[in-house]
Coordinates of C-alpha atoms in Angstrom, one line a residue:
M1 CA 104.5 135.5 63.1
D2 CA 100.9 134.7 62.4
R3 CA 99.1 135.0 66.1
T4 CA 96.3 133.2 64.5
R5 CA 97.8 129.6 63.8
P6 CA 100.0 128.7 66.6
D7 CA 101.5 126.1 64.9
N8 CA 103.8 128.7 61.5
A9 CA 106.1 128.7 64.4
L10 CA 106.6 124.9 63.8
R11 CA 106.5 125.5 60.5
A12 CA 110.9 127.2 60.1
R13 CA 113.7 124.8 59.5
P14 CA 115.7 124.0 61.4
L15 CA 113.4 123.7 65.0
D16 CA 115.0 124.4 67.2
P17 CA 115.1 121.1 69.6
A18 CA 114.1 123.7 73.1
L19 CA 111.9 126.3 71.6
L20 CA 110.0 123.1 70.0
L21 CA 110.1 121.3 73.8
R22 CA 108.4 124.7 75.2
Y23 CA 105.9 124.7 72.6
A24 CA 104.7 120.8 73.5
E25 CA 105.1 121.2 76.8
L26 CA 103.3 124.0 76.7
A27 CA 99.5 122.4 74.4
H28 CA 99.7 119.8 76.7
K29 CA 99.2 121.7 80.0
T30 CA 96.5 123.8 78.1
G31 CA 94.9 120.2 76.6
N32 CA 95.4 121.5 72.4
Q33 CA 95.9 118.1 71.0
D34 CA 96.0 119.5 68.0
Q35 CA 98.7 121.8 69.1
L36 CA 100.5 118.4 71.2
K37 CA 100.2 116.4 68.1
T38 CA 101.4 119.2 65.5
A39 CA 104.7 119.7 68.5
L40 CA 105.0 115.7 68.4
D41 CA 105.5 114.7 64.4
A42 CA 108.2 117.6 64.3
A43 CA 110.0 116.3 66.6
H44 CA 110.9 113.9 65.0
D45 CA 113.3 116.2 63.5
I46 CA 115.3 116.9 66.8
L47 CA 116.1 113.3 68.3
D48 CA 119.8 114.2 66.0
R49 CA 120.4 117.5 67.9
A50 CA 118.3 117.1 71.4
S51 CA 120.9 117.5 73.9
P52 CA 120.1 115.0 76.7
W53 CA 118.1 116.7 78.7
E54 CA 116.0 117.1 76.0
L55 CA 115.4 114.2 74.9
A56 CA 114.3 113.0 78.2
R57 CA 111.8 116.0 78.3
L58 CA 111.0 114.7 75.2
A59 CA 110.5 111.3 76.1
N60 CA 108.0 112.7 78.7
V61 CA 105.9 114.9 76.6
A62 CA 105.8 112.1 74.6
E63 CA 104.5 109.7 75.8
R64 CA 101.6 112.4 77.8
G65 CA 100.4 113.2 74.0
D66 CA 100.5 109.2 74.2
D67 CA 103.2 109.1 70.7
S68 CA 104.5 105.8 71.8
E69 CA 107.3 106.0 68.9
L70 CA 108.3 109.6 70.1
E71 CA 108.8 108.0 73.7
A72 CA 110.8 104.8 72.6
A73 CA 113.0 106.6 69.7
A74 CA 114.0 109.2 72.4
L75 CA 115.1 106.7 74.9
T76 CA 117.0 105.0 72.4
A77 CA 118.8 108.6 71.1
I78 CA 119.2 108.9 74.5
A79 CA 120.6 105.5 75.4
A80 CA 122.3 105.6 72.3
R81 CA 124.6 107.6 74.6
D82 CA 129.2 106.6 74.8
C83 CA 128.9 108.3 78.4
L84 CA 125.5 108.7 81.0
L85 CA 125.0 111.0 83.7
P86 CA 123.7 109.2 86.6
S87 CA 119.9 110.6 86.4
L88 CA 119.6 110.3 82.7
A89 CA 120.7 106.2 82.8
L90 CA 117.7 106.7 85.7
H91 CA 115.8 107.8 83.4
L92 CA 115.7 104.5 81.7
V93 CA 115.8 102.4 84.6
R94 CA 112.7 104.0 85.9
K95 CA 110.5 103.9 82.8
A96 CA 111.0 100.1 82.8
H97 CA 110.1 100.0 86.4
T98 CA 106.7 102.0 86.0
I99 CA 105.8 99.6 83.3
G100 CA 106.1 96.5 85.6
Q101 CA 109.2 95.7 83.7
H102 CA 111.2 94.4 86.9
T103 CA 113.5 91.8 85.7
L104 CA 115.2 94.2 82.9
A105 CA 115.2 97.3 84.8
Q106 CA 117.8 94.9 86.4
A107 CA 118.7 93.9 83.2
L108 CA 119.3 98.3 82.6
I109 CA 121.8 98.8 86.2
E110 CA 123.9 95.8 84.8
A111 CA 124.8 97.5 81.7
L112 CA 124.1 101.5 82.0
E113 CA 127.2 100.8 84.9
P114 CA 130.0 100.9 83.0
R115 CA 128.4 103.7 81.0
V116 CA 128.8 106.2 83.5
T117 CA 131.1 108.0 84.4
E118 CA 133.6 105.6 87.3
S119 CA 132.8 108.4 89.7
R120 CA 129.6 108.3 89.6
R121 CA 128.7 104.7 89.3
R122 CA 128.4 104.1 93.5
E123 CA 125.6 107.4 93.0
F124 CA 123.6 105.0 90.0
R125 CA 123.5 101.7 91.5
A126 CA 122.9 103.4 95.0
E127 CA 120.3 105.4 93.1
A128 CA 120.0 102.7 91.2
L129 CA 118.7 100.4 94.0
L130 CA 116.8 102.7 95.8
L131 CA 114.5 103.1 92.3
I132 CA 113.5 99.6 92.2
E133 CA 114.9 97.9 95.2
G134 CA 113.7 100.5 98.2
P135 CA 115.6 102.1 100.8
I136 CA 116.9 99.1 102.7
A137 CA 118.6 97.9 99.9
A138 CA 120.1 101.3 98.9
L139 CA 121.7 101.6 101.9
A140 CA 123.2 98.4 102.8
F141 CA 124.7 98.5 99.4
L142 CA 125.3 102.3 100.0
R143 CA 127.2 100.7 103.9
R144 CA 128.9 98.3 101.7
T145 CA 131.4 100.8 99.5
G146 CA 132.1 103.5 101.3
N147 CA 134.0 104.8 103.6
G148 CA 132.1 107.8 104.1
P149 CA 131.7 110.7 101.6
R150 CA 133.7 112.6 100.4
H151 CA 132.0 115.5 99.1
V152 CA 128.9 117.2 100.0
G153 CA 126.8 114.8 96.8
E154 CA 127.8 112.0 98.4
A155 CA 126.4 113.2 102.3
T156 CA 123.0 114.6 100.3
L157 CA 123.2 110.8 99.1
L158 CA 123.0 108.7 101.9
S159 CA 121.2 111.6 103.9
T160 CA 118.5 110.8 101.9
V161 CA 118.9 107.2 101.9
L162 CA 119.3 106.6 105.6
A163 CA 115.9 108.8 105.6
A164 CA 113.8 106.8 103.2
A165 CA 114.8 103.5 105.2
G166 CA 113.5 104.5 107.9
R167 CA 116.5 105.4 110.0
T168 CA 115.1 109.5 111.1
H169 CA 116.9 109.7 113.8
L170 CA 119.8 109.0 112.6
A171 CA 119.9 110.7 109.7
R172 CA 118.6 113.8 112.0
R173 CA 122.5 113.5 113.9
Y174 CA 124.4 113.1 110.4
L175 CA 123.0 116.2 109.1
R176 CA 123.5 117.9 111.3
R177 CA 127.6 117.9 111.7
C178 CA 127.3 117.8 107.5
I179 CA 125.5 121.4 107.7
R180 CA 128.7 122.8 109.9
H181 CA 131.1 120.2 107.6
W182 CA 129.5 122.6 104.6
P183 CA 126.9 125.6 106.2
D184 CA 126.4 127.4 102.9
N185 CA 124.6 124.5 101.4
A186 CA 120.5 125.3 101.0
Q187 CA 120.1 121.4 100.1
L188 CA 122.1 119.8 103.2
L189 CA 119.7 122.4 105.7
G190 CA 116.8 121.7 103.8
L191 CA 116.9 117.5 104.1
Y192 CA 117.8 117.9 108.3
I193 CA 114.7 120.6 108.7
R194 CA 113.2 117.4 106.9
S195 CA 114.5 115.1 109.3
C196 CA 113.9 116.5 112.5
L197 CA 110.2 116.5 111.3
L198 CA 110.2 113.2 110.6
S199 CA 111.8 111.5 113.5
G200 CA 109.3 113.7 115.3
V201 CA 110.7 116.6 116.8
P202 CA 109.8 119.9 114.3
E203 CA 111.1 122.3 117.3
K204 CA 114.0 121.0 116.8
G205 CA 113.9 122.3 113.0
F206 CA 112.2 125.5 114.2
A207 CA 115.1 126.2 116.6
W208 CA 117.6 126.3 114.2
L209 CA 116.1 128.7 111.5
D210 CA 115.1 130.9 114.2
A211 CA 119.6 130.4 115.8
M212 CA 120.3 131.5 111.6
E213 CA 117.6 133.9 111.1
K214 CA 119.1 135.6 114.3
S215 CA 123.2 135.1 112.4
G216 CA 122.4 137.1 110.6
T217 CA 122.7 134.4 107.9
T218 CA 122.3 135.5 103.7
M219 CA 120.5 132.0 103.3
A220 CA 116.2 132.7 102.5
L221 CA 114.8 130.6 105.6
D222 CA 111.8 131.3 104.5
S223 CA 110.7 128.9 102.2
L224 CA 111.8 125.9 103.9
R225 CA 110.5 127.3 108.0
L226 CA 106.5 127.5 105.2
N227 CA 107.4 123.5 104.1
L228 CA 107.9 122.3 108.2
L229 CA 104.6 124.7 109.8
I230 CA 103.0 122.9 106.9
E231 CA 103.9 120.3 107.7
S232 CA 103.5 120.3 111.1
G233 CA 99.9 121.1 111.2
E234 CA 100.4 125.3 111.5
Q235 CA 98.6 126.0 109.0
A236 CA 97.1 129.4 109.8
A237 CA 100.7 130.0 110.4
A238 CA 101.3 129.3 107.3
L239 CA 99.1 130.4 105.2
E240 CA 99.7 134.4 106.8
L241 CA 104.0 133.5 105.8
A242 CA 102.8 132.5 102.5
E243 CA 100.8 135.8 101.5
R244 CA 103.2 137.7 102.9
S245 CA 106.0 136.0 100.4
E246 CA 103.5 137.3 98.0
A247 CA 102.8 140.6 99.4
S248 CA 106.9 141.1 98.7
G249 CA 106.6 139.4 95.4
T250 CA 108.5 136.4 96.1
P251 CA 105.9 133.6 96.3
L252 CA 106.9 130.6 98.3
I253 CA 104.5 128.2 97.0
Q254 CA 102.3 127.0 93.5
D255 CA 98.9 127.9 93.9
M256 CA 98.1 124.3 94.7
Q257 CA 99.7 124.3 97.5
K258 CA 97.9 126.8 98.8
L259 CA 94.6 125.7 97.9
Q260 CA 95.6 122.9 100.4
I261 CA 96.3 125.2 103.1
L262 CA 92.5 127.2 101.8
L263 CA 91.3 124.1 102.6
A264 CA 92.8 122.7 105.6
L265 CA 91.4 126.1 106.7
G266 CA 87.3 126.0 105.2
H267 CA 88.4 129.7 103.2
L268 CA 86.1 128.6 100.9
E269 CA 85.5 131.5 99.2
A270 CA 89.6 132.2 99.2
A271 CA 89.7 128.7 97.9
E272 CA 87.6 128.5 94.6
A273 CA 89.0 132.2 93.5
I274 CA 92.3 129.8 93.2
A275 CA 90.9 127.0 92.4
A276 CA 90.6 127.0 88.4
G277 CA 93.7 128.6 88.1
A278 CA 95.5 125.8 90.7
A279 CA 93.8 122.9 88.0
R280 CA 94.9 124.6 85.0
H281 CA 98.8 124.3 86.7
D282 CA 98.6 121.1 87.3
W283 CA 100.9 118.5 85.7
R284 CA 98.3 117.0 83.6
G285 CA 97.7 119.9 82.1
G286 CA 94.4 120.7 80.4
K287 CA 93.2 117.2 82.0
A288 CA 93.4 118.4 85.1
T289 CA 90.7 121.3 84.8
A290 CA 87.5 118.3 83.4
H291 CA 89.6 116.1 86.3
F292 CA 89.2 118.8 89.0
S293 CA 86.4 117.3 91.0
I294 CA 87.4 114.2 91.2
S295 CA 91.0 114.9 92.9
S296 CA 91.4 114.8 96.4
N297 CA 91.6 119.1 96.7
G298 CA 88.4 119.1 94.1
A299 CA 86.6 116.6 96.8
K300 CA 87.2 118.4 99.3
L301 CA 85.9 121.6 97.3
N302 CA 82.8 120.1 96.6
E303 CA 82.0 119.7 100.2
L304 CA 83.2 122.3 101.5
R305 CA 80.3 124.4 99.7
L306 CA 77.8 121.8 99.9
Y307 CA 78.1 121.7 104.1
R308 CA 77.9 126.2 103.7
V309 CA 74.2 125.3 101.6
A310 CA 73.7 122.8 104.3
R311 CA 74.8 125.0 107.2
Q312 CA 72.6 127.9 105.5
Q313 CA 69.4 125.7 105.3
G314 CA 69.6 125.7 109.5
E315 CA 70.3 121.5 109.4
S316 CA 71.4 120.3 112.8
R317 CA 74.7 120.7 114.4
K318 CA 75.4 117.0 115.0
S319 CA 73.9 116.0 111.4
L320 CA 76.8 117.5 109.7
V321 CA 79.3 116.4 111.2
Q322 CA 77.8 113.7 110.3
R323 CA 78.0 114.5 106.9
F324 CA 80.8 116.8 106.7
F325 CA 84.5 116.6 106.9
Y326 CA 85.3 119.9 108.1
P327 CA 82.3 120.7 110.7
A328 CA 84.2 117.9 112.5
Q329 CA 87.2 119.2 112.2
Q330 CA 86.3 122.1 113.5
V331 CA 84.6 119.9 116.3
I332 CA 88.1 118.4 117.1
E333 CA 90.4 121.4 116.8
S334 CA 87.3 123.2 119.9
W335 CA 88.0 120.4 121.5
L336 CA 91.6 120.2 121.1
A337 CA 91.7 123.8 121.8
S338 CA 90.1 123.7 125.5
G339 CA 92.1 121.1 126.6
D340 CA 95.2 120.7 128.8
R341 CA 98.4 121.7 126.1
A342 CA 99.9 118.1 127.9
D343 CA 96.8 116.4 126.6
K344 CA 97.6 117.6 123.2
V345 CA 101.6 116.3 123.3
A346 CA 101.9 113.9 125.3
P347 CA 100.4 110.6 127.3
H348 CA 99.6 112.0 131.6
D349 CA 98.0 109.4 133.3
S350 CA 98.8 106.7 135.5
G351 CA 98.5 103.2 134.9
E352 CA 98.9 100.0 132.7
S353 CA 97.0 101.1 128.8
P354 CA 93.5 99.4 128.9
I355 CA 94.7 98.7 125.3
P356 CA 95.9 95.5 124.0
R357 CA 99.4 95.0 122.5
R358 CA 97.8 93.8 119.5
I359 CA 98.8 94.0 116.3
L360 CA 96.8 93.8 113.0
Q361 CA 97.7 94.5 109.0
Y362 CA 96.3 93.5 106.0
W363 CA 97.0 92.0 102.7
D364 CA 94.7 90.8 100.7
K365 CA 96.6 88.7 98.1
P366 CA 97.6 85.9 100.6
V367 CA 101.1 86.1 98.7
V368 CA 102.9 89.3 99.8
P369 CA 105.2 91.4 97.4
V370 CA 109.0 90.6 99.3
E371 CA 109.9 94.5 99.7
I372 CA 106.3 94.8 101.5
A373 CA 107.4 91.7 103.0
A374 CA 110.5 93.4 105.1
V375 CA 108.2 96.3 106.1
M376 CA 105.5 94.1 107.5
E377 CA 108.2 91.7 109.0
S378 CA 108.8 95.1 111.6
W379 CA 105.6 94.6 112.9
S380 CA 105.3 91.2 113.0
A381 CA 108.4 91.2 114.7
A382 CA 107.7 94.0 117.8
E383 CA 109.0 91.8 120.8
G384 CA 105.3 91.7 123.7
F385 CA 103.0 91.8 121.0
E386 CA 101.0 89.3 119.7
Y387 CA 100.6 89.9 115.4
V388 CA 98.0 89.3 113.0
R389 CA 97.9 89.7 109.2
L390 CA 94.8 88.2 107.2
D391 CA 94.2 88.0 103.2
R392 CA 91.1 88.7 101.5
A393 CA 89.5 85.5 103.0
G394 CA 90.3 85.6 106.3
A395 CA 89.1 88.8 106.1
I396 CA 86.0 87.2 105.0
T397 CA 85.8 84.6 107.5
F398 CA 85.8 87.2 110.6
L399 CA 83.0 88.8 108.9
Q400 CA 80.9 86.6 108.9
E401 CA 82.3 84.9 111.9
H402 CA 82.1 87.9 114.0
F403 CA 78.8 90.4 112.0
G404 CA 77.8 89.2 109.8
P405 CA 76.1 89.1 105.8
D406 CA 75.0 92.5 105.8
H407 CA 78.9 93.5 106.4
V408 CA 80.6 90.9 104.6
R409 CA 77.7 92.5 101.6
A410 CA 79.4 95.9 102.4
F411 CA 83.4 94.3 102.8
R412 CA 82.8 92.5 99.4
L413 CA 81.5 95.6 97.5
A414 CA 84.5 97.7 98.3
K415 CA 86.3 99.2 94.8
H416 CA 89.8 98.2 95.7
A417 CA 91.4 96.5 98.7
A418 CA 91.9 100.0 99.8
E419 CA 88.2 99.9 100.8
E420 CA 88.6 96.4 101.5
C421 CA 90.6 97.0 103.7
D422 CA 90.1 100.3 105.6
F423 CA 86.3 99.2 106.1
L424 CA 88.2 95.8 107.5
R425 CA 90.2 97.0 110.1
L426 CA 87.8 99.8 111.5
C427 CA 85.2 96.2 112.3
W428 CA 88.8 93.8 113.7
L429 CA 89.9 96.4 116.2
L430 CA 86.1 96.7 117.9
I431 CA 85.9 93.3 118.4
H432 CA 89.5 92.6 119.2
G433 CA 91.5 96.6 119.7
G434 CA 94.8 97.0 119.0
T435 CA 96.9 98.6 116.7
Y436 CA 96.9 98.9 113.2
A437 CA 98.9 100.0 111.0
D438 CA 99.6 100.0 107.3
A439 CA 101.9 97.5 105.0
D440 CA 103.8 100.6 103.9
D441 CA 104.7 101.7 107.1
L442 CA 108.0 100.9 109.4
L443 CA 108.2 100.1 113.1
T444 CA 110.9 101.6 113.8
G445 CA 111.4 102.4 117.9
D446 CA 109.1 100.6 120.5
L447 CA 105.5 100.4 119.9
G448 CA 104.8 100.1 123.4
N449 CA 106.5 103.9 123.6
L450 CA 102.3 105.3 121.3
L451 CA 99.9 103.1 124.4
P452 CA 100.1 105.3 126.5
P453 CA 98.3 104.7 130.5
G454 CA 94.3 105.3 130.5
K455 CA 93.7 105.9 127.0
G456 CA 90.9 104.6 125.1
M457 CA 92.2 104.6 121.9
V458 CA 94.6 106.9 120.1
L459 CA 94.3 108.8 116.6
Y460 CA 96.8 110.7 115.2
R461 CA 96.1 114.3 113.0
E462 CA 97.2 115.0 109.6
P463 CA 99.3 118.3 108.8
H464 CA 95.7 119.3 106.4
G465 CA 94.0 118.2 110.0
A466 CA 92.2 115.0 109.5
L467 CA 92.4 112.7 111.4
Q468 CA 94.7 109.4 109.5
N469 CA 93.5 106.3 109.5
N470 CA 97.0 103.6 109.0
F471 CA 98.1 104.0 112.4
F472 CA 96.3 103.9 115.4
S473 CA 95.7 102.4 118.4
T474 CA 92.4 100.9 120.2
R475 CA 90.4 99.4 123.2
P476 CA 88.0 97.1 121.9
G477 CA 83.9 97.9 121.9
H478 CA 85.2 101.8 121.5
R479 CA 82.2 104.3 120.5
L480 CA 84.3 105.9 118.2
L481 CA 84.2 102.3 116.1
D482 CA 80.6 101.6 116.0
F483 CA 79.9 105.1 114.9
A484 CA 83.0 104.3 112.6
V485 CA 82.0 101.2 110.9
E486 CA 77.6 101.7 111.2
D487 CA 79.0 104.2 108.9
A488 CA 81.3 102.6 106.0
C489 CA 79.3 99.6 106.2
L490 CA 76.0 101.9 104.5
A491 CA 78.0 104.0 102.9
L492 CA 79.6 100.8 101.6
L493 CA 76.0 98.9 101.1
R494 CA 75.0 102.1 99.3
G495 CA 77.8 101.9 97.1
D496 CA 78.2 105.6 97.5
N497 CA 80.6 107.4 94.5
D498 CA 82.8 109.2 97.9
W499 CA 86.3 108.8 97.1
T500 CA 87.7 106.1 99.3
W501 CA 89.6 109.6 101.3
S502 CA 86.2 110.4 102.9
K503 CA 83.6 107.1 102.2
T504 CA 86.0 105.0 104.0
G505 CA 89.7 106.6 104.7
P506 CA 90.2 109.5 107.1
G507 CA 87.5 111.7 106.7
L508 CA 85.4 109.2 107.9
I509 CA 87.9 108.3 110.9
T510 CA 87.8 112.9 111.4
R511 CA 84.4 112.8 111.4
A512 CA 82.7 109.0 113.6
A513 CA 85.4 110.9 116.3
A514 CA 83.8 114.5 116.6
H515 CA 80.5 112.4 116.9
F516 CA 81.7 111.0 119.9
I517 CA 83.0 113.5 120.7
L518 CA 79.6 115.4 120.9
E519 CA 78.5 112.4 122.6
Q520 CA 80.0 111.3 125.6
G521 CA 81.2 115.3 125.8
E522 CA 84.2 117.1 125.8
E523 CA 85.4 115.8 129.5
A524 CA 84.4 112.2 129.2
A525 CA 86.2 112.0 125.3
R526 CA 89.8 113.4 126.7
R527 CA 89.5 110.5 129.2
D528 CA 88.8 107.9 126.3
L529 CA 90.5 109.7 123.8
L530 CA 94.2 110.8 122.5
V531 CA 94.2 113.5 119.3
L532 CA 98.1 113.9 119.2
P533 CA 100.1 115.7 116.2
R534 CA 101.3 112.8 113.4
H535 CA 105.0 113.8 114.2
V536 CA 105.2 112.6 117.9
M537 CA 104.3 108.5 116.0
C538 CA 107.0 110.0 113.4
A539 CA 109.3 109.3 116.8
E540 CA 108.4 105.3 116.7
V541 CA 106.8 104.8 113.2
H542 CA 107.6 105.8 109.9
P543 CA 104.8 106.0 108.0
H544 CA 104.1 105.8 104.1
M545 CA 108.1 103.8 103.0
A546 CA 108.9 104.6 99.4
I547 CA 108.0 101.0 98.2
P548 CA 109.2 100.7 94.9
Y549 CA 105.7 98.3 94.3
K550 CA 103.8 101.8 94.7
K551 CA 104.7 102.6 91.3
T552 CA 104.3 99.6 89.5
P553 CA 100.8 99.0 87.3
A554 CA 99.8 97.0 89.7
H555 CA 99.3 98.9 92.6
W556 CA 95.7 100.6 93.0
M557 CA 96.5 103.9 92.9
A558 CA 98.6 103.5 89.6
S559 CA 99.1 105.6 87.2
S560 CA 101.7 104.0 84.9
K561 CA 100.8 102.0 82.3
Q562 CA 102.0 98.7 80.6
A563 CA 104.9 98.8 78.3
T564 CA 103.7 99.0 74.7
G565 CA 105.6 97.7 71.7
P566 CA 107.5 100.6 70.6
V567 CA 108.6 101.3 74.4
L568 CA 109.3 98.2 75.4
Q569 CA 111.7 97.3 71.9
A570 CA 113.8 100.5 72.8
L571 CA 114.7 99.3 76.9
N572 CA 115.8 95.9 75.3
D573 CA 117.3 97.5 72.5
A574 CA 119.4 99.5 74.7
V575 CA 120.2 97.1 77.2
N576 CA 121.6 95.1 74.0
A577 CA 123.2 98.2 72.9
S578 CA 125.0 98.8 76.3
Q579 CA 126.3 95.3 75.9
K580 CA 129.3 96.2 73.4
K581 CA 129.0 99.6 74.0
P582 CA 132.9 100.3 76.1
A583 CA 132.8 101.4 79.1
A584 CA 133.4 105.5 80.8
A585 CA 136.2 106.7 82.3

């Protein structure tokens, strides 16, 4: 074969579907648009010979190559199959959902369900509901239609839905029974370990892994331990395990995951060494290298470089902390390390909490989508708490009354609803105090358990070191919020191009907390601020619910596209054609 003409392999007839797909996917990954177009043009010849799985892969790569005609043809070929596996039927439903066609997605569920093997229709319906209605609806369906799992697949599905619906304590207890019944099932064990983290008791996951290792199990446990270390914030230990596995020839994580660990630890040279390779292997293919600098990892790497330069030029510690995330993170780590261990795990003061029993949430529009409203209701129904929800008009009114024109203008200059909400929560809690919770966070327990006596503010630390802003509590007038509001207001007024995470989100909160510690002194700061690991919060709050709204074009971070004519027609044709086909046995 002429290696100077990589498309020569595509000239052979008949084309091998597997070879052609691999060629197309590699062309996309490397950003070679000419080769990708050649592959997609040739792919029309394999539609009648490709397996269902190959058709699904073809639809995906056609979408990435902006070939809507080929994507539609692949979807039509999938729908033409007489009997569908649940995952293939879900491929069609997912496509309708992610292009914002909710009614069409529902119609596809009804049309395709009879074409799924009868023994797996309940599984298909539950996963379809999880996809387009959310975990609460999927869990209700499973409870309504089942008498207990008959095999490991059903147990896996139920435990996954339980955890996604915020029933993490129940999921953990259920999975503990399951892995005793199916002790050699790695998937169930992985779900159990994750459920320990999600229910706020990662130590139970570590204990289970330790016990299994002592028992002499042949099951590979290092990958589970590595993920648990990462998610529980033990980044140094995670890096040590990852590098040990690499040295033995059995790497446990991909470059992008390792890059996140290196960035969390502030290891600039090692991060730079791995960044180029990680970008090339990103799912966006060739576009990733160009876009890496504006991705979260790229932005963190750029900031780490700038911080290194500023530090070498002799900039003061206070100035560095106010400008950069990494020195702020180091201040907080040092402060936490110097404190009493009990201060890092649980409050130990006596008396009442100075934090008001008040909850704030934000949705920019007056009408909240049904699936979001169901999650927000967990907060509005919290017994003994005043509940406030503001929309954009209400936020502007509040800022006009309590701050003035600069803050109103800053709010209006926010790039999107997320930045509006970031800024509003800081301002509102500075005045009123209480607890802020994102609209996709579910209250699963007693919020009062997260309001420690004697502490004026409670923040939670994300696994990679930042202080999160999706959920936190504070007394009114806290000095830390003074810093955060001032910095966010100035950044919005200047029109800074910083990414939201740094400008108004966790990066800002982390810098403000470090500034507060330096200004107040370590001991004084400890009396008015408590920083806890995120898993402590998870005992009472299930963060970032898997809400279907997030996967539609309406979401502010949506990567999905609006429907194209050929694809939309193919999905509608799939509904009509399925209604004429006999049901699968």
